XYZ file of C-alpha atoms in Angstrom:
465
model
C 46.585 -22.894 -52.192
C 47.257 -20.075 -49.701
C 44.441 -21.262 -47.428
C 45.661 -24.838 -47.579
C 49.174 -23.782 -46.674
C 47.831 -21.728 -43.720
C 45.909 -24.661 -42.288
C 48.918 -26.899 -42.750
C 51.062 -24.412 -40.861
C 48.516 -24.174 -38.010
C 48.298 -27.953 -37.818
C 52.058 -28.219 -37.704
C 52.216 -25.664 -34.885
C 49.569 -27.466 -32.837
C 51.341 -30.787 -33.377
C 54.573 -29.204 -32.184
C 52.897 -27.855 -29.046
C 51.353 -31.219 -28.320
C 54.764 -32.893 -28.741
C 56.378 -30.353 -26.433
C 53.610 -30.852 -23.846
C 54.017 -34.654 -23.997
C 57.780 -34.305 -23.616
C 57.298 -31.957 -20.639
C 54.960 -34.410 -18.927
C 57.322 -37.324 -19.572
C 60.662 -35.875 -18.507
C 59.758 -33.205 -15.911
C 58.593 -34.111 -12.388
C 55.008 -33.246 -11.389
C 56.119 -30.620 -8.853
C 58.243 -28.844 -11.453
C 55.437 -28.909 -14.018
C 52.992 -27.374 -11.501
C 55.528 -24.698 -10.618
C 56.090 -23.819 -14.277
C 52.357 -23.683 -14.960
C 51.776 -21.376 -11.982
C 54.652 -19.157 -13.121
C 53.289 -18.867 -16.647
C 49.766 -18.098 -15.418
C 51.011 -15.501 -12.927
C 53.066 -13.850 -15.661
C 50.140 -13.712 -18.075
C 47.766 -12.326 -15.446
C 50.029 -9.313 -15.028
C 48.890 -8.147 -18.456
C 45.416 -6.605 -18.141
C 44.536 -7.341 -21.748
C 45.148 -11.051 -21.098
C 42.853 -10.990 -18.062
C 40.133 -9.161 -20.003
C 40.442 -11.618 -22.844
C 40.097 -14.564 -20.452
C 37.057 -12.989 -18.783
C 35.358 -12.425 -22.112
C 36.200 -15.938 -23.209
C 34.670 -17.394 -20.042
C 31.622 -15.137 -20.356
C 31.095 -16.244 -23.932
C 31.278 -19.972 -23.289
C 29.943 -19.916 -19.668
C 27.445 -17.020 -19.438
C 25.660 -18.371 -16.332
C 26.542 -17.820 -12.662
C 25.822 -20.382 -9.943
C 25.417 -19.472 -6.251
C 25.328 -22.319 -3.731
C 23.418 -22.077 -0.431
C 24.461 -24.945 1.897
C 22.220 -26.287 4.661
C 24.931 -25.715 7.257
C 27.498 -22.980 7.701
C 30.196 -24.610 9.786
C 28.459 -26.354 12.680
C 25.348 -24.186 12.586
C 22.278 -24.343 10.401
C 21.998 -21.772 7.605
C 18.809 -19.743 8.128
C 19.030 -18.514 4.540
C 18.826 -22.126 3.370
C 15.643 -22.652 5.387
C 13.963 -19.557 3.907
C 14.999 -20.576 0.382
C 13.706 -24.116 0.919
C 10.333 -22.757 1.995
C 10.092 -20.286 -0.891
C 11.184 -22.727 -3.587
C 8.920 -25.391 -2.113
C 5.969 -23.034 -2.576
C 7.042 -22.245 -6.141
C 7.503 -25.915 -6.975
C 3.808 -26.687 -6.520
C 3.102 -24.858 -9.785
C 6.403 -25.107 -11.671
C 7.825 -28.598 -11.069
C 6.516 -31.808 -12.597
C 7.786 -34.161 -9.844
C 7.138 -33.312 -6.190
C 7.849 -34.883 -2.817
C 5.556 -34.325 0.179
C 6.728 -34.372 3.801
C 5.560 -33.130 7.190
C 8.657 -31.518 8.671
C 9.350 -30.468 12.231
C 7.922 -27.121 13.371
C 5.472 -27.029 10.449
C 1.729 -27.560 10.696
C 1.276 -27.938 6.929
C 2.509 -30.528 4.440
C 5.659 -29.274 2.707
C 5.986 -30.016 -1.026
C 9.460 -30.008 -2.536
C 10.748 -30.721 -6.018
C 13.130 -33.490 -6.997
C 15.868 -31.497 -8.691
C 15.132 -28.340 -10.645
C 12.474 -25.624 -10.812
C 12.395 -22.282 -12.631
C 11.389 -18.870 -11.351
C 10.968 -15.424 -12.875
C 11.626 -11.996 -11.390
C 11.129 -8.702 -13.265
C 11.144 -10.615 -16.546
C 14.409 -12.421 -15.745
C 14.373 -16.200 -15.584
C 16.390 -18.128 -12.982
C 16.643 -21.772 -11.961
C 16.834 -23.422 -8.534
C 18.550 -26.792 -8.242
C 18.522 -28.951 -5.101
C 21.291 -31.288 -4.036
C 22.493 -33.836 -3.366
C 20.352 -35.750 -5.838
C 19.671 -38.721 -3.541
C 18.231 -38.690 -0.044
C 20.685 -41.371 1.056
C 23.747 -39.255 0.263
C 25.961 -38.401 3.212
C 26.699 -34.965 1.756
C 25.069 -31.862 3.186
C 22.029 -30.627 1.322
C 22.186 -27.395 -0.646
C 20.344 -25.195 -3.120
C 21.944 -23.682 -6.210
C 20.677 -20.545 -7.929
C 21.570 -20.328 -11.641
C 21.131 -17.123 -13.667
C 22.692 -15.215 -16.584
C 25.603 -13.033 -15.535
C 24.170 -9.962 -17.253
C 21.448 -9.906 -14.548
C 23.786 -10.400 -11.581
C 22.962 -7.037 -9.907
C 19.219 -7.694 -10.039
C 19.437 -11.311 -8.847
C 22.026 -10.903 -6.073
C 20.217 -7.834 -4.764
C 16.425 -7.368 -5.045
C 15.624 -10.942 -6.047
C 17.446 -12.669 -3.184
C 16.018 -10.124 -0.712
C 12.541 -10.950 -2.023
C 13.145 -14.704 -1.780
C 14.341 -14.496 1.830
C 11.486 -12.234 2.970
C 8.839 -14.288 1.179
C 10.299 -17.544 2.506
C 10.233 -16.257 6.081
C 6.637 -15.053 5.641
C 5.489 -18.444 4.321
C 7.362 -20.203 7.115
C 5.654 -17.990 9.713
C 2.222 -18.844 8.300
C 2.901 -22.576 8.248
C 4.964 -23.068 11.378
C 3.792 -25.012 14.403
C 4.290 -22.886 17.505
C 6.892 -24.314 19.872
C 7.360 -24.141 23.634
C 11.037 -24.026 24.619
C 12.724 -24.553 27.975
C 16.419 -24.055 28.705
C 18.707 -27.021 29.334
C 21.287 -27.024 32.168
C 24.685 -25.918 30.848
C 26.309 -29.265 31.692
C 24.106 -30.784 28.960
C 25.184 -28.277 26.305
C 27.237 -29.580 23.406
C 30.089 -27.777 21.672
C 29.253 -29.089 18.204
C 25.533 -28.366 18.074
C 23.136 -25.887 19.585
C 21.092 -27.673 22.212
C 20.722 -24.872 24.712
C 16.932 -25.248 24.496
C 14.559 -28.221 24.404
C 11.182 -27.786 22.752
C 7.804 -29.384 22.217
C 4.781 -28.428 20.123
C 2.763 -25.657 21.764
C -0.894 -26.646 21.539
C -2.546 -24.497 24.218
C -5.823 -23.309 22.614
C -6.224 -20.179 24.794
C -7.334 -17.050 22.938
C -8.329 -13.549 23.953
C -11.875 -14.412 22.994
C -12.019 -17.065 25.727
C -9.847 -15.145 28.224
C -11.824 -14.126 31.311
C -11.064 -10.466 31.974
C -12.563 -7.005 31.603
C -13.409 -6.430 27.891
C -11.976 -2.897 27.846
C -8.677 -4.020 29.329
C -8.625 -6.951 26.928
C -9.112 -4.633 23.952
C -6.302 -2.347 25.149
C -3.892 -5.281 25.406
C -4.835 -6.627 21.954
C -4.347 -3.183 20.375
C -0.958 -2.845 22.067
C 0.166 -6.266 20.797
C -1.057 -5.784 17.236
C 0.518 -2.313 17.036
C 3.821 -3.700 18.296
C 3.815 -6.667 15.895
C 3.506 -4.268 12.950
C 5.893 -1.635 14.296
C 9.285 -2.733 12.974
C 9.717 0.294 10.702
C 8.449 2.643 13.416
C 10.965 1.364 15.962
C 13.733 1.665 13.360
C 12.707 5.268 12.731
C 12.931 5.967 16.467
C 16.347 4.322 16.676
C 15.126 1.834 19.288
C 15.356 -1.977 19.421
C 12.107 -3.610 18.318
C 11.106 -5.210 21.622
C 8.394 -4.943 24.267
C 8.216 -5.762 27.969
C 5.061 -6.940 29.793
C 4.673 -7.424 33.533
C 1.780 -9.680 34.624
C 0.991 -9.495 38.314
C -1.437 -10.135 41.156
C -2.814 -13.211 42.979
C -2.305 -16.839 41.850
C -5.028 -18.236 39.612
C -5.884 -14.942 37.944
C -4.864 -16.105 34.477
C -1.230 -15.087 33.947
C -0.251 -18.324 32.164
C -3.440 -18.242 30.097
C -2.649 -14.664 29.091
C 0.798 -15.722 27.837
C -0.748 -18.527 25.761
C -3.328 -16.127 24.309
C -0.591 -13.678 23.294
C 1.387 -16.472 21.585
C -1.692 -17.606 19.656
C -2.638 -14.054 18.667
C 0.803 -13.195 17.257
C 1.811 -16.738 16.195
C 4.954 -16.456 18.364
C 7.011 -19.221 19.950
C 7.440 -19.207 23.746
C 10.780 -19.505 25.555
C 10.173 -20.407 29.198
C 13.410 -19.309 30.889
C 14.133 -21.065 34.202
C 16.665 -18.789 35.841
C 17.444 -21.206 38.667
C 19.358 -23.452 36.232
C 21.483 -20.608 34.823
C 24.884 -20.368 36.507
C 26.051 -16.889 35.506
C 25.494 -13.878 33.262
C 27.506 -15.424 30.417
C 25.204 -18.447 30.283
C 22.180 -16.152 30.482
C 23.447 -14.144 27.519
C 24.077 -17.299 25.464
C 20.562 -18.547 26.147
C 18.848 -15.288 25.324
C 20.809 -14.695 22.111
C 19.766 -18.173 20.940
C 16.068 -17.262 21.093
C 14.441 -16.538 17.762
C 13.108 -13.192 16.627
C 9.357 -12.676 16.990
C 9.090 -14.790 20.121
C 7.985 -14.461 23.742
C 10.589 -14.864 26.490
C 8.866 -15.717 29.767
C 10.294 -15.626 33.291
C 7.597 -16.806 35.675
C 7.585 -15.837 39.352
C 10.445 -13.407 38.815
C 10.289 -12.490 42.511
C 11.394 -16.053 43.387
C 14.091 -16.359 40.719
C 17.543 -16.236 42.292
C 18.677 -12.893 43.723
C 17.900 -10.732 40.715
C 15.117 -8.839 42.493
C 15.161 -6.452 45.375
C 18.954 -6.309 45.587
C 19.010 -2.539 45.789
C 16.641 -2.459 48.725
C 17.361 -5.509 50.856
C 16.013 -3.864 53.975
C 12.400 -3.833 52.804
C 9.981 -4.762 55.550
C 8.288 -8.115 55.145
C 4.577 -7.903 55.721
C 2.813 -10.777 57.450
C 0.649 -11.498 54.411
C 3.787 -12.279 52.374
C 5.476 -14.418 55.041
C 4.457 -17.711 53.413
C 5.707 -16.460 50.054
C 9.089 -15.517 51.540
C 9.518 -18.977 53.062
C 8.745 -20.655 49.740
C 11.226 -18.445 47.912
C 13.852 -19.165 50.549
C 13.414 -22.906 50.081
C 13.747 -22.516 46.305
C 16.890 -20.425 46.672
C 18.511 -23.078 48.817
C 18.465 -25.566 45.957
C 21.776 -26.910 44.722
C 21.560 -25.060 41.405
C 20.970 -21.705 43.025
C 23.915 -22.053 45.393
C 26.272 -21.926 42.412
C 24.359 -19.302 40.400
C 25.929 -15.905 39.858
C 23.246 -14.339 37.673
C 22.863 -10.703 38.644
C 20.184 -8.087 38.220
C 22.507 -6.024 36.020
C 23.089 -9.071 33.800
C 19.359 -9.432 33.219
C 18.844 -5.692 32.726
C 21.619 -5.575 30.137
C 19.631 -7.907 27.912
C 16.291 -6.193 28.558
C 17.386 -2.735 27.409
C 21.193 -2.669 27.388
C 23.717 -3.392 24.675
C 22.420 -6.921 24.071
C 18.775 -5.863 23.767
C 19.198 -5.329 20.009
C 20.185 -8.979 19.419
C 17.015 -10.225 17.739
C 13.901 -8.301 16.766
C 10.218 -8.426 17.562
C 10.686 -10.106 20.946
C 8.309 -9.714 23.882
C 9.670 -10.237 27.394
C 6.983 -11.255 29.879
C 7.590 -11.418 33.632
C 5.002 -12.797 36.029
C 4.796 -12.258 39.781
C 2.324 -12.624 42.611
C 4.008 -9.840 44.604
C 4.811 -6.830 42.449
C 5.830 -4.789 45.514
C 8.856 -7.050 45.999
C 10.382 -6.339 42.596
C 13.274 -3.939 42.234
C 11.986 -0.673 40.683
C 14.903 -0.767 38.221
C 13.518 -3.995 36.779
C 9.946 -2.916 36.177
C 10.245 0.725 35.234
C 8.740 1.924 31.936
C 11.048 1.261 29.056
C 11.892 -2.166 30.474
C 8.454 -3.418 31.399
C 6.440 -1.174 29.069
C 3.009 -2.556 29.912
C 1.934 -3.486 33.439
C -1.061 -5.826 33.320
C -2.918 -6.343 36.589
C -4.894 -9.583 36.537
C -7.315 -9.316 39.422
C -10.075 -11.487 40.880
C -13.007 -12.496 38.729
C -15.305 -9.632 37.791
C -18.850 -9.941 36.509
C -17.708 -9.255 32.928
C -15.084 -11.970 33.236
C -17.692 -14.343 34.651
C -19.932 -13.794 31.632
C -17.063 -14.852 29.367
C -16.618 -18.023 31.422
C -20.353 -18.724 31.385
C -20.297 -18.458 27.599
C -17.247 -20.733 27.374
C -18.491 -23.458 29.710
C -22.278 -23.295 29.485
C -22.982 -21.469 26.203
C -24.967 -18.903 28.183
C -25.230 -15.214 27.310
C -27.732 -14.479 30.074
C -29.621 -16.207 32.889
C -31.907 -15.306 35.775
C -29.131 -16.151 38.261
C -26.600 -13.811 36.660
C -27.745 -10.813 38.699
C -27.266 -12.627 42.010
C -23.813 -13.880 40.902
C -22.802 -10.333 39.921
C -23.625 -9.062 43.433
C -21.705 -11.919 45.094
C -18.624 -11.361 42.908
C -18.417 -7.766 44.163
C -18.474 -9.004 47.768
C -16.207 -12.054 47.403
C -12.729 -12.530 45.961
C -12.696 -15.539 43.645
C -10.087 -16.090 40.972
C -10.961 -16.867 37.336
C -9.331 -20.267 37.923
C -11.798 -21.152 40.705
C -14.970 -20.094 38.892
C -14.741 -22.787 36.155
C -14.505 -25.513 38.789
C -18.096 -24.720 39.673
C -19.272 -24.047 36.126
C -17.888 -27.311 34.747
C -20.830 -29.704 34.145
C -20.644 -32.731 36.424
C -22.804 -34.833 34.113
C -22.720 -35.675 30.444
C -25.792 -33.555 29.858
C -25.261 -29.894 30.695
C -27.478 -28.485 33.426
C -26.828 -24.704 33.534
C -29.078 -24.170 36.555
C -27.215 -26.620 38.781
C -23.824 -25.285 37.658
C -24.766 -21.688 38.418
C -26.278 -22.681 41.775
C -23.026 -24.499 42.594
C -21.102 -21.287 41.886
C -23.475 -19.267 44.072
C -22.924 -21.676 46.957
C -19.144 -21.397 46.532
C -19.371 -17.597 46.563
C -21.506 -17.586 49.720
C -19.079 -19.729 51.755
C -16.630 -16.860 52.524
C -19.569 -14.685 53.670
C -20.747 -17.368 56.062
C -17.231 -17.811 57.464
C -16.909 -14.069 58.127
C -20.300 -13.910 59.834
């Protein structure tokens, strides 16, 4: 009887509350009801025991936490989303039952993604990844949601997410298609999307194995590059930005562009070919350089002809007769319409190389090329800015043997000795040698190719005599 009376009393109370609520909704305006509700909630939240009770109630009925990672953050793409997409895509190949395959931009491998949901486990804790929106035709932005039990929040929001991001970036680096970027003129930039750079797939097959240069010098450069690419922790320990500067110099046709391609292929880095003549001022230069990705190569070719960023501190340098033609060409380039309005300065470039802005991005290599190293301002090429000076000279005998292997599959030949003597007496660039080694017929004839090279090497001797 007592229990029955208690339930009757509870039912009567609930019915009374429901009646009061219905009356409130019927006779009070919406604005007043909202105000009263906010007042009551604010009053209750002032009591800590009420807040604790609510938290426990929510935890009991809703023990799982959901974190959403949108594809875009404002107008810009979310790099965390990209890393998560790559990581979860790799996990989905073994965990999900329904997959979608697509060849996405900047990737050289087929990317497999799951339809909606896939599970993962970290240190014995199970989590779930959910993709959205559910249909590819939805106009909503795409996102990933991470769902996990709230008791594991410290582990998941800390070590697990760090692991996911690092692993996603590593997988992306292994699968990515190298890109070649070039800067767009600022009048073509858009305020609502980042289109400072245009890019195409970089498919230059050059490698250090096929690069024609002295083997010892080649080995030194490879060791320097590999050591740098693995030196992030070392640079952090030193308190220095993780970057490297390379200066490639000497005559045209000695392989500077091929060297850059070989470096990109060795390290799997993208290339940003910066055309300074289209950059109007230091502000634009800074915007361009900060929009380059980490672990990339920033190239400025023919730096001695790029605007007035070289030689400004010593304008009275004597011009030798052998460089007269070069000076005239640079003068013509500097008289272009773009350069007339450019205000890029040497200090603006130096500030990004090793100034305050040099720490924006990690693992970058800056590569300058020039045919006239003596014309460059010493402040630009000193050690610490251009850390490695690489002189690419005329074709040596060792370099020739690499070319002979590349073009004719020859490791040795009776004519090699004569060619070695002629190469010591004649300056011929590695770009000119292949023109004579290239077979002129479908069937290779090594003898005729080597004899053609010998004739080309003897021409300068005949002219001098």
